[in-house]
mmCIF file of C-alpha atoms and ligand atoms in Angstrom:
data_model
loop_
_atom_site.group_PDB
_atom_site.id
_atom_site.type_symbol
_atom_site.label_atom_id
_atom_site.label_comp_id
_atom_site.label_asym_id
_atom_site.label_seq_id
_atom_site.Cartn_x
_atom_site.Cartn_y
_atom_site.Cartn_z
ATOM 1 C CA MET A 1 -82.326 -29.282 -37.334
ATOM 2 C CA LYS A 2 -81.021 -25.695 -38.319
ATOM 3 C CA ASN A 3 -78.983 -25.708 -35.007
ATOM 4 C CA LEU A 4 -77.226 -29.356 -35.847
ATOM 5 C CA MET A 5 -76.674 -27.687 -39.716
ATOM 6 C CA LEU A 6 -74.683 -24.342 -38.113
ATOM 7 C CA TYR A 7 -72.915 -26.950 -35.636
ATOM 8 C CA LEU A 8 -71.545 -28.708 -38.267
ATOM 9 C CA LEU A 9 -70.663 -26.072 -40.490
ATOM 10 C CA LEU A 10 -68.860 -24.780 -37.581
ATOM 11 C CA MET A 11 -67.341 -27.935 -37.255
ATOM 12 C CA ALA A 12 -66.255 -28.203 -40.569
ATOM 13 C CA CYS A 13 -64.249 -24.806 -40.300
ATOM 14 C CA VAL A 14 -62.380 -25.878 -37.230
ATOM 15 C CA PRO A 15 -58.855 -26.616 -38.340
ATOM 16 C CA VAL A 16 -57.361 -29.588 -37.486
ATOM 17 C CA VAL A 17 -54.378 -29.435 -35.374
ATOM 18 C CA ALA A 18 -52.095 -32.422 -35.129
ATOM 19 C CA GLN A 19 -51.148 -33.563 -31.696
ATOM 20 C CA GLU A 20 -47.604 -32.857 -31.970
ATOM 21 C CA THR A 21 -46.583 -34.482 -28.869
ATOM 22 C CA VAL A 22 -47.716 -36.200 -25.944
ATOM 23 C CA SER A 23 -48.448 -33.107 -23.631
ATOM 24 C CA SER A 24 -47.455 -29.707 -24.178
ATOM 25 C CA VAL A 25 -45.751 -29.612 -21.007
ATOM 26 C CA GLN A 26 -42.354 -31.709 -21.169
ATOM 27 C CA LEU A 27 -39.650 -32.109 -18.991
ATOM 28 C CA ASP A 28 -36.285 -32.846 -20.071
ATOM 29 C CA SER A 29 -34.925 -35.413 -17.333
ATOM 30 C CA TYR A 30 -36.345 -37.559 -14.678
ATOM 31 C CA LEU A 31 -33.760 -38.575 -12.482
ATOM 32 C CA ILE A 32 -32.650 -36.750 -9.066
ATOM 33 C CA ASP A 33 -29.766 -35.512 -9.407
ATOM 34 C CA SER A 34 -27.771 -37.115 -5.820
ATOM 35 C CA ALA A 35 -26.042 -33.603 -5.805
ATOM 36 C CA THR A 36 -27.650 -31.242 -6.312
ATOM 37 C CA LYS A 37 -31.049 -31.976 -6.043
ATOM 38 C CA LYS A 38 -32.580 -31.406 -9.893
ATOM 39 C CA VAL A 39 -34.459 -33.451 -11.252
ATOM 40 C CA GLY A 40 -34.687 -31.738 -14.614
ATOM 41 C CA THR A 41 -36.128 -28.692 -16.672
ATOM 42 C CA LEU A 42 -39.828 -28.168 -17.722
ATOM 43 C CA HIS A 43 -41.006 -26.632 -20.876
ATOM 44 C CA LEU A 44 -43.869 -26.035 -22.852
ATOM 45 C CA VAL A 45 -44.046 -26.917 -26.622
ATOM 46 C CA ASN A 46 -46.046 -26.049 -29.159
ATOM 47 C CA LYS A 47 -48.020 -23.320 -27.120
ATOM 48 C CA THR A 48 -47.272 -19.273 -26.677
ATOM 49 C CA GLY A 49 -46.644 -17.263 -23.741
ATOM 50 C CA ASN A 50 -44.907 -17.405 -20.294
ATOM 51 C CA PRO A 51 -46.740 -20.504 -18.730
ATOM 52 C CA VAL A 52 -47.023 -20.940 -14.778
ATOM 53 C CA PHE A 53 -45.694 -24.096 -13.585
ATOM 54 C CA GLN A 54 -47.815 -25.735 -10.792
ATOM 55 C CA LEU A 55 -47.095 -28.561 -9.171
ATOM 56 C CA LYS A 56 -50.340 -31.230 -7.923
ATOM 57 C CA GLY A 57 -50.370 -35.228 -7.337
ATOM 58 C CA ALA A 58 -49.010 -37.220 -4.551
ATOM 59 C CA GLY A 59 -45.771 -36.860 -4.007
ATOM 60 C CA ARG A 60 -45.700 -33.064 -4.904
ATOM 61 C CA LYS A 61 -44.617 -32.113 -1.630
ATOM 62 C CA SER A 62 -41.687 -33.689 -2.247
ATOM 63 C CA PHE A 63 -40.231 -31.292 -4.868
ATOM 64 C CA GLU A 64 -40.539 -27.732 -6.109
ATOM 65 C CA ILE A 65 -39.973 -25.579 -8.905
ATOM 66 C CA ARG A 66 -37.546 -22.676 -8.588
ATOM 67 C CA ASN A 67 -36.757 -19.803 -10.972
ATOM 68 C CA GLY A 68 -40.164 -20.828 -13.010
ATOM 69 C CA ASN A 69 -39.097 -23.926 -14.799
ATOM 70 C CA GLU A 70 -36.590 -25.922 -12.859
ATOM 71 C CA LEU A 71 -37.878 -28.759 -10.731
ATOM 72 C CA TYR A 72 -36.083 -29.933 -7.838
ATOM 73 C CA TRP A 73 -36.739 -32.513 -4.938
ATOM 74 C CA LYS A 74 -36.527 -31.568 -1.880
ATOM 75 C CA LYS A 75 -36.391 -33.550 1.859
ATOM 76 C CA THR A 76 -39.619 -34.246 3.933
ATOM 77 C CA LYS A 77 -39.792 -35.950 6.956
ATOM 78 C CA GLN A 78 -41.655 -38.619 4.800
ATOM 79 C CA PRO A 79 -38.619 -41.553 4.489
ATOM 80 C CA ASP A 80 -37.508 -40.760 1.112
ATOM 81 C CA ARG A 81 -38.726 -43.164 -2.254
ATOM 82 C CA ASN A 82 -37.559 -44.558 -4.772
ATOM 83 C CA ALA A 83 -39.900 -43.275 -6.897
ATOM 84 C CA TYR A 84 -42.586 -40.565 -7.129
ATOM 85 C CA ASP A 85 -45.616 -39.106 -8.995
ATOM 86 C CA ILE A 86 -46.500 -35.817 -9.987
ATOM 87 C CA THR A 87 -48.511 -33.449 -11.773
ATOM 88 C CA VAL A 88 -47.416 -30.509 -13.374
ATOM 89 C CA THR A 89 -49.706 -28.017 -14.670
ATOM 90 C CA ASP A 90 -49.662 -24.789 -16.573
ATOM 91 C CA GLY A 91 -53.193 -24.114 -15.485
ATOM 92 C CA ALA A 92 -54.546 -25.485 -19.001
ATOM 93 C CA THR A 93 -53.307 -28.861 -19.666
ATOM 94 C CA SER A 94 -50.823 -30.968 -17.133
ATOM 95 C CA ALA A 95 -48.473 -33.775 -17.189
ATOM 96 C CA ASP A 96 -47.981 -36.806 -15.225
ATOM 97 C CA PHE A 97 -44.418 -37.718 -14.067
ATOM 98 C CA ARG A 98 -42.878 -40.677 -12.194
ATOM 99 C CA ILE A 99 -39.427 -39.399 -11.097
ATOM 100 C CA LEU A 100 -36.606 -41.347 -9.631
ATOM 101 C CA LYS A 101 -34.113 -41.258 -6.836
ATOM 102 C CA ASN A 102 -31.163 -42.049 -9.332
ATOM 103 C CA GLN A 103 -29.651 -45.590 -8.432
ATOM 104 C CA PHE A 104 -29.175 -46.794 -11.945
ATOM 105 C CA HIS A 105 -26.138 -49.447 -12.109
ATOM 106 C CA ARG A 106 -23.039 -47.129 -14.395
ATOM 107 C CA ASN A 107 -21.462 -49.623 -15.735
ATOM 108 C CA LYS A 108 -21.654 -49.617 -19.562
ATOM 109 C CA VAL A 109 -23.181 -53.260 -20.294
ATOM 110 C CA ILE A 110 -26.051 -53.434 -21.876
ATOM 111 C CA ALA A 111 -27.537 -56.880 -22.446
ATOM 112 C CA HIS A 112 -27.916 -57.654 -25.952
ATOM 113 C CA ARG A 113 -31.457 -59.501 -25.493
ATOM 114 C CA GLY A 114 -31.296 -59.477 -22.257
ATOM 115 C CA ALA A 115 -29.486 -62.036 -20.326
ATOM 116 C CA PHE A 116 -30.062 -64.957 -22.318
ATOM 117 C CA LYS A 117 -26.614 -66.656 -23.652
ATOM 118 C CA ASN A 118 -25.045 -67.934 -20.647
ATOM 119 C CA THR A 119 -28.235 -68.282 -18.591
ATOM 120 C CA GLY A 120 -30.828 -70.404 -20.157
ATOM 121 C CA ALA A 121 -33.413 -67.929 -20.586
ATOM 122 C CA THR A 122 -34.914 -67.367 -24.439
ATOM 123 C CA GLU A 123 -33.761 -64.305 -25.865
ATOM 124 C CA ASN A 124 -36.074 -61.561 -25.318
ATOM 125 C CA SER A 125 -38.105 -63.108 -22.410
ATOM 126 C CA ILE A 126 -39.093 -61.421 -19.702
ATOM 127 C CA GLY A 127 -36.768 -64.205 -17.930
ATOM 128 C CA SER A 128 -33.329 -62.586 -19.906
ATOM 129 C CA LEU A 129 -34.772 -59.178 -18.494
ATOM 130 C CA LYS A 130 -34.564 -60.204 -15.148
ATOM 131 C CA HIS A 131 -31.317 -62.272 -15.180
ATOM 132 C CA ALA A 132 -29.845 -58.794 -16.990
ATOM 133 C CA ILE A 133 -31.312 -57.060 -13.546
ATOM 134 C CA ALA A 134 -29.911 -59.390 -11.695
ATOM 135 C CA LEU A 135 -26.387 -59.600 -12.718
ATOM 136 C CA GLY A 136 -26.589 -55.852 -12.374
ATOM 137 C CA CYS A 137 -26.308 -54.192 -16.015
ATOM 138 C CA GLU A 138 -26.513 -51.023 -16.617
ATOM 139 C CA GLY A 139 -29.422 -51.748 -19.690
ATOM 140 C CA SER A 140 -31.373 -54.146 -20.546
ATOM 141 C CA GLU A 141 -32.466 -54.376 -25.248
ATOM 142 C CA PHE A 142 -35.198 -55.430 -26.539
ATOM 143 C CA ASP A 143 -36.784 -55.800 -29.738
ATOM 144 C CA ILE A 144 -40.730 -54.723 -30.908
ATOM 145 C CA HIS A 145 -42.716 -55.907 -33.847
ATOM 146 C CA MET A 146 -46.365 -55.293 -34.144
ATOM 147 C CA SER A 147 -49.351 -57.806 -34.234
ATOM 148 C CA SER A 148 -52.186 -57.179 -37.396
ATOM 149 C CA ASP A 149 -54.233 -55.364 -35.248
ATOM 150 C CA SER A 150 -51.014 -53.254 -33.539
ATOM 151 C CA VAL A 151 -50.826 -54.877 -30.357
ATOM 152 C CA PRO A 152 -46.755 -54.452 -29.777
ATOM 153 C CA PHE A 153 -44.763 -57.762 -29.024
ATOM 154 C CA ILE A 154 -41.187 -58.416 -28.037
ATOM 155 C CA HIS A 155 -39.186 -60.542 -30.374
ATOM 156 C CA HIS A 156 -35.805 -60.495 -32.705
ATOM 157 C CA ASP A 157 -36.949 -61.783 -35.692
ATOM 158 C CA PRO A 158 -39.924 -60.320 -37.590
ATOM 159 C CA THR A 159 -41.183 -64.131 -37.653
ATOM 160 C CA ILE A 160 -41.566 -66.715 -35.213
ATOM 161 C CA ASP A 161 -42.097 -70.190 -35.984
ATOM 162 C CA SER A 162 -42.533 -69.097 -39.710
ATOM 163 C CA ILE A 163 -45.314 -66.779 -38.574
ATOM 164 C CA THR A 164 -45.396 -63.486 -39.744
ATOM 165 C CA ILE A 165 -45.483 -61.254 -36.624
ATOM 166 C CA GLU A 166 -47.156 -58.066 -38.142
ATOM 167 C CA LYS A 167 -49.451 -60.474 -40.107
ATOM 168 C CA THR A 168 -50.535 -62.144 -37.262
ATOM 169 C CA SER A 169 -53.779 -61.171 -34.556
ATOM 170 C CA SER A 170 -52.780 -60.698 -31.153
ATOM 171 C CA ALA A 171 -54.491 -63.117 -30.120
ATOM 172 C CA THR A 172 -52.328 -66.199 -32.112
ATOM 173 C CA LEU A 173 -49.296 -64.211 -31.273
ATOM 174 C CA ALA A 174 -50.548 -64.231 -27.015
ATOM 175 C CA LYS A 175 -50.919 -68.104 -27.338
ATOM 176 C CA LEU A 176 -47.502 -68.548 -28.782
ATOM 177 C CA LYS A 177 -45.120 -70.319 -26.137
ATOM 178 C CA LEU A 178 -40.956 -69.580 -25.900
ATOM 179 C CA PRO A 179 -38.591 -72.142 -25.339
ATOM 180 C CA ASN A 180 -38.328 -71.524 -21.723
ATOM 181 C CA GLY A 181 -41.990 -72.188 -21.690
ATOM 182 C CA GLU A 182 -43.223 -67.893 -21.267
ATOM 183 C CA PHE A 183 -45.592 -67.134 -23.735
ATOM 184 C CA LEU A 184 -44.589 -64.679 -26.441
ATOM 185 C CA PRO A 185 -44.593 -61.248 -24.354
ATOM 186 C CA THR A 186 -46.178 -58.206 -25.160
ATOM 187 C CA LEU A 187 -44.840 -54.804 -24.829
ATOM 188 C CA ASP A 188 -46.845 -54.256 -21.944
ATOM 189 C CA ALA A 189 -46.083 -57.254 -19.990
ATOM 190 C CA TYR A 190 -42.374 -56.759 -20.471
ATOM 191 C CA LEU A 191 -43.148 -52.429 -19.661
ATOM 192 C CA ALA A 192 -44.590 -54.073 -16.056
ATOM 193 C CA ALA A 193 -41.898 -56.134 -15.387
ATOM 194 C CA GLY A 194 -38.846 -53.773 -16.089
ATOM 195 C CA VAL A 195 -40.460 -50.789 -13.869
ATOM 196 C CA LYS A 196 -40.309 -53.011 -10.843
ATOM 197 C CA GLN A 197 -36.878 -52.745 -10.495
ATOM 198 C CA TYR A 198 -34.709 -49.110 -10.265
ATOM 199 C CA THR A 199 -31.484 -50.421 -11.236
ATOM 200 C CA THR A 200 -31.119 -51.215 -14.648
ATOM 201 C CA LYS A 201 -32.337 -49.268 -17.525
ATOM 202 C CA LEU A 202 -34.715 -50.242 -20.543
ATOM 203 C CA ILE A 203 -33.334 -50.483 -24.226
ATOM 204 C CA VAL A 204 -36.512 -50.156 -26.583
ATOM 205 C CA GLU A 205 -35.459 -50.808 -30.498
ATOM 206 C CA ILE A 206 -38.270 -50.554 -32.023
ATOM 207 C CA LYS A 207 -37.992 -52.423 -35.914
ATOM 208 C CA PRO A 208 -39.056 -51.295 -38.778
ATOM 209 C CA SER A 209 -42.026 -52.022 -40.573
ATOM 210 C CA VAL A 210 -41.703 -55.490 -43.557
ATOM 211 C CA ILE A 211 -44.902 -54.211 -44.711
ATOM 212 C CA SER A 212 -45.175 -50.141 -44.834
ATOM 213 C CA LYS A 213 -43.294 -46.978 -43.466
ATOM 214 C CA GLU A 214 -46.859 -46.258 -41.942
ATOM 215 C CA ARG A 215 -46.348 -49.251 -39.425
ATOM 216 C CA ALA A 216 -43.415 -48.449 -38.359
ATOM 217 C CA ILE A 217 -44.704 -44.548 -37.097
ATOM 218 C CA ALA A 218 -47.749 -46.452 -36.033
ATOM 219 C CA LEU A 219 -45.778 -49.147 -34.017
ATOM 220 C CA THR A 220 -43.604 -46.136 -32.927
ATOM 221 C CA ARG A 221 -46.618 -44.178 -31.481
ATOM 222 C CA LYS A 222 -47.718 -47.145 -30.000
ATOM 223 C CA VAL A 223 -44.577 -47.898 -28.206
ATOM 224 C CA VAL A 224 -44.648 -44.084 -26.907
ATOM 225 C CA ALA A 225 -47.947 -44.663 -25.609
ATOM 226 C CA ALA A 226 -47.191 -47.281 -23.713
ATOM 227 C CA ILE A 227 -44.071 -46.365 -22.532
ATOM 228 C CA TYR A 228 -46.298 -43.079 -21.315
ATOM 229 C CA LYS A 229 -48.917 -45.587 -19.741
ATOM 230 C CA HIS A 230 -46.309 -47.185 -17.492
ATOM 231 C CA LYS A 231 -45.113 -43.528 -16.701
ATOM 232 C CA ALA A 232 -41.395 -45.324 -17.658
ATOM 233 C CA GLN A 233 -39.495 -42.829 -19.235
ATOM 234 C CA ALA A 234 -37.120 -42.690 -16.911
ATOM 235 C CA TRP A 235 -35.981 -46.087 -18.104
ATOM 236 C CA VAL A 236 -36.204 -45.980 -21.496
ATOM 237 C CA ASP A 237 -33.582 -45.157 -24.249
ATOM 238 C CA TYR A 238 -35.015 -45.952 -27.452
ATOM 239 C CA ILE A 239 -33.345 -47.039 -30.661
ATOM 240 C CA SER A 240 -33.693 -47.587 -34.181
ATOM 241 C CA PHE A 241 -31.918 -48.806 -37.658
ATOM 242 C CA ASP A 242 -35.109 -46.355 -39.307
ATOM 243 C CA TYR A 243 -34.119 -43.095 -39.005
ATOM 244 C CA GLU A 244 -37.714 -41.654 -39.358
ATOM 245 C CA ILE A 245 -39.286 -43.409 -36.320
ATOM 246 C CA LEU A 246 -36.747 -42.029 -33.914
ATOM 247 C CA LYS A 247 -37.237 -39.044 -35.794
ATOM 248 C CA GLU A 248 -41.299 -39.757 -34.762
ATOM 249 C CA VAL A 249 -40.699 -40.134 -31.073
ATOM 250 C CA LEU A 250 -38.829 -36.768 -30.487
ATOM 251 C CA ARG A 251 -41.836 -35.344 -32.500
ATOM 252 C CA LEU A 252 -44.154 -36.853 -29.914
ATOM 253 C CA ASP A 253 -41.641 -36.825 -26.772
ATOM 254 C CA PRO A 254 -38.833 -34.017 -27.891
ATOM 255 C CA TYR A 255 -36.733 -34.777 -24.757
ATOM 256 C CA ALA A 256 -36.609 -38.551 -25.323
ATOM 257 C CA ARG A 257 -33.387 -40.736 -25.410
ATOM 258 C CA VAL A 258 -32.797 -42.100 -28.915
ATOM 259 C CA ALA A 259 -29.934 -43.472 -30.139
ATOM 260 C CA TYR A 260 -29.826 -44.781 -33.617
ATOM 261 C CA LEU A 261 -28.200 -47.858 -35.056
ATOM 262 C CA ARG A 262 -27.333 -48.689 -38.660
ATOM 263 C CA GLY A 263 -24.372 -46.502 -38.947
ATOM 264 C CA ASP A 264 -24.149 -45.071 -42.033
ATOM 265 C CA VAL A 265 -25.113 -41.031 -40.851
ATOM 266 C CA ASP A 266 -22.217 -38.904 -39.292
ATOM 267 C CA PRO A 267 -22.396 -37.661 -35.568
ATOM 268 C CA GLY A 268 -23.115 -34.005 -36.734
ATOM 269 C CA LYS A 269 -26.198 -35.253 -38.553
ATOM 270 C CA ILE A 270 -26.965 -37.221 -35.258
ATOM 271 C CA ALA A 271 -26.332 -33.707 -33.108
ATOM 272 C CA ALA A 272 -28.258 -31.836 -35.535
ATOM 273 C CA ASP A 273 -31.273 -33.909 -35.723
ATOM 274 C CA LYS A 274 -31.718 -33.362 -31.499
ATOM 275 C CA MET A 275 -30.362 -37.487 -31.411
ATOM 276 C CA PHE A 276 -28.728 -38.472 -27.522
ATOM 277 C CA GLY A 277 -26.463 -40.693 -29.038
ATOM 278 C CA ILE A 278 -25.142 -42.966 -31.827
ATOM 279 C CA ASP A 279 -25.289 -47.051 -30.932
ATOM 280 C CA TYR A 280 -23.411 -48.591 -34.293
ATOM 281 C CA ASN A 281 -22.164 -52.017 -35.067
ATOM 282 C CA SER A 282 -18.254 -52.511 -33.602
ATOM 283 C CA GLY A 283 -16.850 -52.915 -37.452
ATOM 284 C CA VAL A 284 -18.072 -49.450 -38.434
ATOM 285 C CA PHE A 285 -16.431 -47.711 -35.240
ATOM 286 C CA GLN A 286 -12.639 -49.714 -36.084
ATOM 287 C CA LYS A 287 -13.043 -48.333 -39.483
ATOM 288 C CA LYS A 288 -13.924 -44.578 -38.571
ATOM 289 C CA PRO A 289 -12.422 -44.179 -35.618
ATOM 290 C CA GLU A 290 -12.852 -40.609 -36.321
ATOM 291 C CA TRP A 291 -16.277 -40.947 -35.486
ATOM 292 C CA ILE A 292 -16.080 -41.596 -31.818
ATOM 293 C CA THR A 293 -14.074 -38.688 -31.064
ATOM 294 C CA ALA A 294 -16.623 -36.869 -33.161
ATOM 295 C CA ALA A 295 -19.573 -37.935 -31.041
ATOM 296 C CA LYS A 296 -17.626 -37.177 -28.073
ATOM 297 C CA LYS A 297 -17.256 -33.339 -29.876
ATOM 298 C CA ASN A 298 -20.847 -33.601 -30.217
ATOM 299 C CA ASN A 299 -21.678 -35.005 -26.482
ATOM 300 C CA LEU A 300 -23.493 -37.922 -28.320
ATOM 301 C CA THR A 301 -23.474 -41.083 -25.830
ATOM 302 C CA ILE A 302 -21.655 -43.654 -27.702
ATOM 303 C CA ASN A 303 -23.035 -47.480 -27.734
ATOM 304 C CA VAL A 304 -21.879 -50.613 -30.012
ATOM 305 C CA TRP A 305 -22.830 -53.578 -30.829
ATOM 306 C CA THR A 306 -22.741 -56.533 -30.660
ATOM 307 C CA VAL A 307 -19.523 -57.066 -28.932
ATOM 308 C CA ASN A 308 -18.806 -60.688 -27.515
ATOM 309 C CA ASP A 309 -14.839 -60.744 -28.510
ATOM 310 C CA PRO A 310 -12.965 -60.307 -24.720
ATOM 311 C CA ALA A 311 -10.220 -58.164 -27.081
ATOM 312 C CA LEU A 312 -12.673 -56.034 -28.917
ATOM 313 C CA MET A 313 -14.403 -55.441 -25.728
ATOM 314 C CA ASP A 314 -10.415 -54.163 -24.408
ATOM 315 C CA TRP A 315 -10.170 -51.806 -27.211
ATOM 316 C CA PHE A 316 -13.692 -49.679 -26.777
ATOM 317 C CA LEU A 317 -13.485 -49.649 -23.018
ATOM 318 C CA GLN A 318 -9.920 -47.917 -23.658
ATOM 319 C CA GLN A 319 -12.136 -45.493 -26.149
ATOM 320 C CA GLN A 320 -13.483 -44.823 -23.396
ATOM 321 C CA VAL A 321 -17.180 -44.899 -25.237
ATOM 322 C CA ASP A 322 -20.566 -45.083 -23.038
ATOM 323 C CA PHE A 323 -22.049 -48.536 -23.458
ATOM 324 C CA ILE A 324 -21.082 -51.866 -24.845
ATOM 325 C CA THR A 325 -23.867 -54.393 -26.041
ATOM 326 C CA THR A 326 -23.151 -57.828 -25.512
ATOM 327 C CA ASN A 327 -24.169 -61.527 -25.260
ATOM 328 C CA GLU A 328 -21.604 -62.151 -22.594
ATOM 329 C CA PRO A 329 -22.657 -59.357 -19.730
ATOM 330 C CA GLU A 330 -21.223 -61.796 -17.976
ATOM 331 C CA LEU A 331 -17.686 -60.928 -18.955
ATOM 332 C CA LEU A 332 -17.635 -57.661 -20.039
ATOM 333 C CA LEU A 333 -19.184 -57.029 -15.894
ATOM 334 C CA LYS A 334 -15.896 -59.364 -14.613
ATOM 335 C CA LYS A 335 -13.675 -56.121 -16.756
ATOM 336 C CA ILE A 336 -15.178 -53.623 -15.719
ATOM 337 C CA ASN A 337 -15.277 -54.780 -11.570
ATOM 338 C CA VAL A 338 -11.228 -55.121 -12.619
ATOM 339 C CA HIS A 339 -10.565 -51.564 -13.988
HETATM 340 MG MG1 MG B 1 -32.124 -55.736 -31.035
#
């Protein structure tokens, strides 16, 4: 009894340290550069001292660490693979990473809610994701809300069939059918489908909560955890209208690629907050074309939504933006292939 009291007293004195990141071992890029064979740089965050990084895991023989923290792919007698799973440890903690041979399309075309308009697939269905992949889009975008019992589901509006997603249990939501016959997809199912291929990126939109900021942050943590569980970091760009959601993503994963959607923050501030890009409505860039120049000057990527008009597509292609989000990926791909 005395020992128990002493233990409880000691436990009460231990300061509670919040988990600031998913892991203290972080990697800033997950793709093998085809020319240099470099993958990225390893970082130790929220820890002091000089780490000695070591490789473990099934794929370790295909990699080496140079200069203490630079991760490189190396050729072995084994056939090259699409993906390699490695573990990096600093002796105390370790992190698992899935490294990909870079086969992602580079054509600027982001299918908005998947490729749905001309394919017959329902928007935000796994079918619409598969159509975007089959078309050869650089990315396929989708939207996430969270059920009352904290399960993330894929849907654009906060409601489906007059049911508010945030106020409904996952058991009820999982029974809902989309017009194309699919069940309302969970994030888990969507990511499982997304990481079966290596050519189309997943553009993950975390929706603000209709109930509270706490739920928005809780959803963000669920989404980042799911992406780590599926080892999907190499595939994923995060986007949101809620600036605090994006800051939470960066708190958990400081090297995640995040882009802000609302269009009310200038590129200088976005860069200062260590975001990867801006993803603004086409009207914002037409009113403030100087933000295109400012974004490029700040090394931010530029995405624009939702561009369905052929003349507007041409204007943004002339501006040399990085990505164009569209309901007409077929048309934009045709334009890109002509250019
Ligand atoms: Mg969206």
